[in-house]
Amino acid sequence: MLEHKKIIVGITGGIAAYKSCEIIRRLKKLGAQVIVVMTENAQRFITPLTLETLSENEVVTEMFPEKKVVGVRHVSLAQWADLILIAPATANIVGKIRTGIADDILTTVVISTKSPVIFAPAMNVNMYENPIFQENMEHLKNKGYRFIEPETGDLVCGTGKGRLPEPATIVGQVVKLLTGKKDLQGRSLVVTAGRTEEPIDPVRYLSNRSSGKMGYAIAEVAQKRGAKVTLISGPSALSPPSQVNFIQVEKAKEMHSAVKSHFGRAEALIMAAAVSDFVPSMVSPRKIKRKEEELLIKLKPSADILKEMGKRKGKKILVGFSLETENEMRNSKRKLKEKNLDLIVVNNPNVPGAGFEVDTNQVTLVDRKGKVERLPLLSKKEVAEKVLDKVSILLKKREKSKK
Ligand SMILES: Cc1cc2nc3c(=O)[nH]c(=O)nc-3n(C[C@H](O)[C@H](O)[C@H](O)COP(=O)(O)O)c2cc1C
């Protein structure tokens, strides 16, 4: 299952270090090549000799080994690995990598790699729940690093969350990541996300509540499935997924020109952004002063980006999102036709757990033939997988029709 896969197992100074023996044994059994990289403190818990025997490779422990090795070892290791698994990962290593510290061989390899990195944290419950650790973990997750959640149970000191999951669970996650779907390999996708902000005067703007979570999830999942992704995003508090071509915009007009300039090279455009339908007709150069009488702000419609791309789409796949608070299906089907879309993702913000800001969404997918698929309440990542399943099928069909 993992034949030809090259994995670095990073081991840090936690009590669960002994479990890494079983992790390595299982990875080897599945056919992977394993190189162990240990921190100095990890060697207080487990000996390199044991790991050398299990991994059938020299264990790397030093940044500056006495026995000179040819080349720059941390760079060659970082390039060699298809994946780096740090199990167990101490609070210390998570904090160091979050801040970019590279003061030993393991942290230096991690900072030098472009391959996926999975952390399997294990520690005392108070360490795990410490807001500093939680914040470090969130930060790294937003940067595209993956985490295997620790289990709740008996720990060396007390009970709670922080126990390293069983080796089989950890190896299962490695297998999933390395052998996961690559059905969008080499495809070029443009994804839009977030809201736009339309200035009224130098300090005020017109906007909406879109957080960007749906579009960012699509970009991340598409990238993992092998696509070359350009993410065009309006203002959002999220960090862009690593390895996507990220373009930041603010206004509907900027979103329009960014989409236009990237549409030509794209095979599919997924418009998950909530672009303002209306923008102020005039932007006051000075802050509008408070007055007693009513203030009227005149709005004009913004360019309909999707409709315009629909006219120029040729063989490209076009996916739109529709947010309706009434007659959602009727209005969405009309939109799909009018804008020449291949798929429309209909969501209703009034359904609990769906719409803006939350991590879940409840959507209905409608295709050109009028086929309706109502999905249950799912995480936005799961919704992204479902939308991309459809995009992948549509791209394959388009290919066949070209032949
Ligand atoms: C007996 C013992 C057990 C420890 N277990 C853990 C642990 O499970 N998780 C953790 O984050 N730190 C644990 N620590 C603390 C780390 O060893 C310490 O933070 C160290 O600096 C980590 O170094 P490293 O991340 O470079 O390996 C433990 C320390 C001792 C003495």
XYZ file of C-alpha atoms and ligand atoms in Angstrom:
434
model
C 0.000 0.000 0.000
C 2.866 2.391 0.768
C 5.402 0.924 -1.658
C 7.810 3.606 -2.959
C 6.568 6.084 -0.327
C 9.292 7.820 1.659
C 8.364 8.862 5.166
C 10.290 10.743 7.835
C 9.108 9.845 11.309
C 10.016 12.688 13.655
C 10.171 11.713 17.324
C 10.179 14.242 20.151
C 10.633 14.044 23.915
C 7.304 12.762 25.162
C 6.369 9.764 27.215
C 4.521 8.258 24.232
C 7.789 8.006 22.260
C 7.762 4.249 22.831
C 4.669 4.004 20.590
C 6.688 5.257 17.641
C 8.300 1.787 17.437
C 4.950 0.271 16.522
C 4.204 3.121 14.099
C 7.487 2.504 12.270
C 6.924 -1.254 12.249
C 3.492 -0.788 10.644
C 4.735 1.724 8.060
C 7.514 -0.674 7.086
C 5.062 -3.558 6.845
C 3.021 -1.507 4.334
C 6.117 -1.093 2.191
C 7.223 2.451 3.105
C 10.824 3.558 3.381
C 11.303 5.193 6.770
C 13.971 7.525 8.115
C 13.712 8.471 11.776
C 14.707 11.981 12.853
C 14.877 12.458 16.626
C 15.251 15.452 18.899
C 17.890 15.343 21.592
C 15.205 14.993 24.261
C 13.493 12.136 22.411
C 16.663 10.103 22.929
C 16.086 10.241 26.682
C 12.887 8.238 26.142
C 13.907 5.795 23.435
C 17.207 4.746 21.915
C 18.255 5.367 18.316
C 19.470 1.759 18.208
C 15.919 0.370 18.534
C 14.633 2.737 15.860
C 17.539 2.040 13.553
C 16.755 -1.654 13.744
C 13.042 -1.150 13.087
C 13.423 1.432 10.308
C 16.389 -0.340 8.698
C 17.971 3.064 8.238
C 20.430 5.220 10.070
C 18.638 7.400 12.635
C 19.274 11.117 12.232
C 19.850 12.927 15.507
C 22.279 15.728 14.870
C 22.379 18.927 12.893
C 26.176 18.921 12.897
C 27.300 15.287 13.065
C 30.923 14.573 13.862
C 31.110 12.131 10.981
C 30.814 14.531 8.032
C 28.024 13.713 5.592
C 28.183 14.804 1.985
C 25.753 17.602 0.975
C 23.309 19.564 3.102
C 21.548 16.872 5.020
C 18.469 18.771 6.233
C 17.703 19.932 2.693
C 18.158 16.517 1.140
C 16.026 14.894 3.840
C 13.312 17.542 3.385
C 13.257 16.846 -0.363
C 13.493 13.085 0.030
C 10.342 12.775 2.159
C 6.909 12.355 0.618
C 5.551 13.040 4.078
C 6.803 13.939 7.550
C 4.982 12.453 10.529
C 5.876 13.799 13.974
C 4.652 11.289 16.516
C 4.605 11.975 19.342
C 4.755 15.750 18.925
C 5.519 17.688 22.112
C 4.026 21.073 22.952
C 7.576 22.316 22.481
C 7.983 21.212 18.855
C 4.569 22.601 17.886
C 5.491 25.957 19.413
C 8.914 25.989 17.772
C 7.627 25.194 14.316
C 4.790 27.696 14.666
C 7.356 30.447 15.230
C 9.766 29.264 12.564
C 12.490 28.147 14.963
C 14.968 25.782 13.337
C 17.503 25.011 16.043
C 17.885 21.259 15.634
C 17.750 18.744 12.807
C 14.017 17.951 13.103
C 12.763 21.560 13.138
C 15.186 22.436 10.323
C 13.963 19.551 8.143
C 10.331 20.546 8.762
C 10.894 24.185 7.838
C 12.750 23.119 4.682
C 10.121 20.773 3.296
C 7.325 21.274 0.795
C 5.818 17.894 1.617
C 2.838 17.452 3.920
C 3.595 17.420 7.631
C 1.383 15.619 10.132
C 1.661 16.219 13.867
C 0.357 13.703 16.368
C 0.466 15.708 19.608
C 0.589 13.889 22.922
C 0.889 15.527 26.302
C -0.658 16.186 29.683
C -4.231 17.536 29.477
C -3.282 20.924 30.956
C -0.536 21.321 28.386
C -2.953 20.335 25.630
C -5.665 22.716 26.765
C -3.271 25.596 27.321
C -4.461 28.443 25.087
C -0.900 29.050 23.888
C -0.625 25.480 22.613
C -4.138 25.619 21.134
C -3.330 28.847 19.347
C -0.066 27.415 17.987
C -1.927 24.382 16.684
C -4.668 26.512 15.047
C -2.061 28.720 13.427
C -0.254 25.734 11.938
C -3.537 24.178 10.775
C -4.352 27.403 8.946
C -0.974 27.172 7.248
C -1.807 23.695 5.916
C -0.117 21.529 8.560
C -2.197 18.568 9.637
C -2.929 17.332 13.135
C -4.135 13.979 14.382
C -6.358 14.649 17.354
C -5.183 13.075 20.607
C -7.514 10.755 22.461
C -9.155 11.275 25.819
C -8.259 8.778 28.497
C -5.691 7.860 31.125
C -2.520 9.888 30.911
C 0.664 9.474 32.901
C -0.456 12.373 35.084
C -4.233 12.200 35.393
C -6.987 11.750 32.860
C -8.120 13.887 29.952
C -7.385 14.724 26.362
C -3.794 14.337 25.259
C -3.145 10.634 24.721
C -1.414 9.582 21.524
C -3.897 7.595 19.392
C -3.115 3.960 18.714
C -0.391 3.395 16.065
C -2.976 1.810 13.733
C -5.028 5.034 13.757
C -1.964 7.179 13.062
C -0.760 4.933 10.243
C -4.310 4.931 8.821
C -4.160 8.742 8.514
C -0.774 8.530 6.788
C -2.133 5.995 4.307
C -5.193 8.163 3.662
C -3.087 11.208 2.944
C -0.555 9.466 0.740
C -2.991 7.385 -1.243
C -5.943 9.808 -1.204
C -7.848 10.831 -4.315
C -5.760 12.616 -6.943
C -8.534 12.920 -9.513
C -7.815 16.620 -10.113
C -4.093 16.109 -10.768
C -2.760 18.904 -12.965
C -6.173 20.544 -13.475
C -6.195 24.314 -13.210
C -8.976 25.680 -11.062
C -9.897 29.218 -10.103
C -11.797 29.527 -6.834
C -13.216 32.757 -5.451
C -13.982 33.239 -1.777
C -14.937 35.721 0.901
C -16.834 38.962 0.704
C -16.125 42.226 -1.033
C -15.942 45.603 0.659
C -17.276 48.604 -1.251
C -16.135 51.963 0.085
C -18.764 54.602 0.831
C -16.211 57.117 2.114
C -12.617 56.751 3.409
C -13.761 55.021 6.623
C -17.012 53.200 5.790
C -17.874 50.367 3.471
C -20.748 48.189 2.309
C -20.204 44.471 2.725
C -21.769 41.163 3.813
C -21.170 38.413 6.360
C -19.257 35.928 4.210
C -16.230 34.551 6.110
C -14.595 32.833 3.128
C -14.668 29.416 4.858
C -16.506 27.650 2.025
C -14.241 28.935 -0.755
C -11.058 28.339 1.247
C -12.200 24.758 1.940
C -12.742 24.201 -1.793
C -9.311 25.614 -2.618
C -7.628 23.450 0.021
C -9.396 20.233 -0.942
C -8.836 20.833 -4.686
C -5.136 21.407 -4.045
C -4.933 18.181 -2.034
C -6.611 16.334 -4.872
C -3.864 17.501 -7.195
C -5.292 20.662 -8.795
C -3.303 23.810 -9.489
C -5.467 26.314 -7.637
C -5.727 30.071 -7.890
C -7.683 31.415 -4.935
C -9.054 34.912 -5.438
C -10.267 36.154 -2.101
C -11.950 39.216 -0.754
C -11.237 40.240 2.852
C -11.202 37.230 5.184
C -9.637 36.400 8.534
C -8.478 33.025 7.226
C -4.950 32.163 6.163
C -4.791 30.913 2.591
C -4.038 27.205 2.218
C -0.387 26.530 1.454
C 0.591 25.876 -2.152
C -2.275 27.775 -3.769
C -1.742 30.851 -5.912
C -3.354 33.439 -3.652
C -4.747 36.720 -4.956
C -6.147 39.214 -2.493
C -8.818 41.665 -3.625
C -11.111 44.055 -1.828
C -13.787 45.448 -4.105
C -16.196 43.763 -6.557
C -14.393 45.585 -9.357
C -11.065 44.058 -8.341
C -12.633 40.609 -8.034
C -14.029 41.090 -11.533
C -10.685 41.934 -13.096
C -8.824 39.186 -11.187
C -11.339 36.568 -12.369
C -11.157 37.877 -15.941
C -7.393 37.689 -16.017
C -7.240 34.117 -14.656
C -10.283 32.675 -16.386
C -8.520 32.118 -19.706
C -6.083 29.537 -18.334
C -8.582 27.818 -16.023
C -10.406 24.587 -16.746
C -12.979 25.323 -14.072
C -14.157 28.365 -12.158
C -15.863 27.940 -8.805
C -17.379 31.204 -7.609
C -17.939 30.821 -3.882
C -17.294 34.509 -3.131
C -20.139 36.719 -1.957
C -19.572 39.619 -4.329
C -21.634 42.741 -3.591
C -24.559 42.935 -6.021
C -24.682 46.674 -5.499
C -21.912 49.207 -5.005
C -22.166 52.888 -4.052
C -22.628 55.048 -7.176
C -20.306 57.657 -5.701
C -17.520 57.304 -3.151
C -17.155 60.374 -1.004
C -13.492 61.476 -0.872
C -14.103 62.811 2.656
C -15.741 61.204 5.669
C -19.480 61.888 5.476
C -20.372 64.106 8.417
C -23.128 63.271 10.876
C -26.349 65.220 10.185
C -29.863 65.255 11.586
C -31.626 64.517 8.279
C -31.796 61.172 6.435
C -28.787 60.165 4.385
C -29.456 58.518 1.054
C -26.691 56.444 -0.482
C -27.280 55.680 -4.114
C -26.236 52.219 -5.234
C -25.600 50.848 -8.691
C -25.431 47.176 -9.693
C -21.939 45.688 -9.850
C -20.797 43.652 -12.850
C -22.314 40.147 -12.866
C -19.026 38.218 -12.985
C -20.572 34.770 -13.298
C -22.924 35.816 -16.078
C -20.072 37.352 -18.016
C -17.876 34.255 -17.603
C -20.894 32.135 -18.570
C -20.959 33.893 -21.934
C -17.252 33.224 -22.511
C -17.079 29.799 -20.970
C -16.581 27.558 -24.013
C -15.691 24.128 -22.628
C -14.828 25.362 -19.164
C -16.730 24.177 -16.129
C -18.565 26.890 -14.249
C -19.878 26.466 -10.718
C -21.907 29.120 -8.929
C -23.173 29.446 -5.391
C -26.638 30.661 -4.681
C -27.831 32.036 -1.398
C -31.558 32.602 -1.271
C -33.830 33.268 1.637
C -37.024 32.467 -0.309
C -38.005 30.348 -3.333
C -34.464 29.028 -3.229
C -34.840 26.208 -5.738
C -36.812 28.194 -8.312
C -34.459 31.170 -8.153
C -31.359 28.988 -8.202
C -32.487 27.005 -11.242
C -33.191 30.274 -13.038
C -29.696 31.523 -12.127
C -28.110 28.326 -13.414
C -29.792 28.793 -16.799
C -29.323 32.550 -17.094
C -25.632 32.387 -16.214
C -24.893 29.268 -18.266
C -23.558 27.322 -15.264
C -22.780 23.612 -15.060
C -23.580 23.339 -11.394
C -25.148 25.518 -8.745
C -24.658 25.028 -5.026
C -27.741 26.258 -3.250
C -27.537 27.217 0.378
C -30.061 28.746 2.666
C -28.554 30.775 5.540
C -31.690 30.262 7.629
C -31.027 26.527 8.081
C -29.267 26.084 11.469
C -25.568 25.306 10.918
C -25.567 26.554 7.310
C -24.337 29.682 5.583
C -21.943 32.340 6.861
C -19.204 32.142 9.484
C -19.964 28.563 10.661
C -17.812 25.502 9.839
C -20.749 23.494 8.515
C -23.095 23.893 5.592
C -26.257 22.332 4.260
C -26.422 22.608 0.501
C -28.322 21.290 -2.478
C -26.500 20.644 -5.738
C -28.371 21.282 -8.976
C -26.860 20.428 -12.345
C -27.642 21.524 -15.907
C -29.977 18.626 -16.457
C -31.997 19.721 -13.451
C -30.785 16.853 -11.271
C -31.169 17.872 -7.639
C -29.054 16.382 -4.846
C -29.826 17.547 -1.332
C -26.882 16.923 0.996
C -27.150 16.611 4.779
C -25.500 19.073 7.152
C -21.772 18.534 6.539
C -18.516 20.232 7.391
C -17.469 22.763 4.755
C -14.550 20.475 3.848
C -16.994 17.626 3.198
C -19.178 19.930 1.093
C -16.021 20.911 -0.812
C -15.291 17.210 -1.488
C -18.822 16.698 -2.854
C -18.684 19.785 -5.088
C -15.271 18.727 -6.396
C -16.538 15.175 -7.054
C -19.023 16.774 -9.463
C -16.396 19.072 -10.992
C -14.099 16.100 -11.523
C -16.837 14.145 -13.342
C -17.745 17.183 -15.448
C -14.099 17.706 -16.433
C -13.777 14.063 -17.479
C -16.996 14.237 -19.511
C -15.803 17.408 -21.206
C -12.579 15.645 -22.124
C -14.456 12.751 -23.690
C -16.720 15.105 -25.674
C -13.609 16.866 -27.073
C -12.284 13.602 -28.529
C 9.077 12.200 32.026
C 8.714 13.295 31.065
C 7.666 13.115 30.226
C 7.305 14.128 29.312
N 6.245 13.943 28.479
C 5.882 14.908 27.632
C 4.761 14.712 26.772
O 4.126 13.666 26.759
N 4.438 15.724 25.934
C 5.119 16.893 25.903
O 4.737 17.787 25.122
N 6.184 17.098 26.701
C 6.571 16.136 27.565
N 7.654 16.350 28.388
C 8.381 17.616 28.318
C 9.345 17.643 27.127
O 10.244 16.557 27.212
C 10.072 18.960 27.085
O 9.174 20.010 26.809
C 11.207 18.960 26.082
O 11.789 20.236 26.039
C 10.724 18.567 24.672
O 11.803 18.596 23.759
P 11.669 18.262 22.212
O 10.366 18.811 21.777
O 12.815 18.956 21.570
O 11.779 16.795 22.089
C 8.038 15.338 29.293
C 9.124 15.480 30.157
C 9.460 14.487 31.039
C 10.635 14.681 31.955
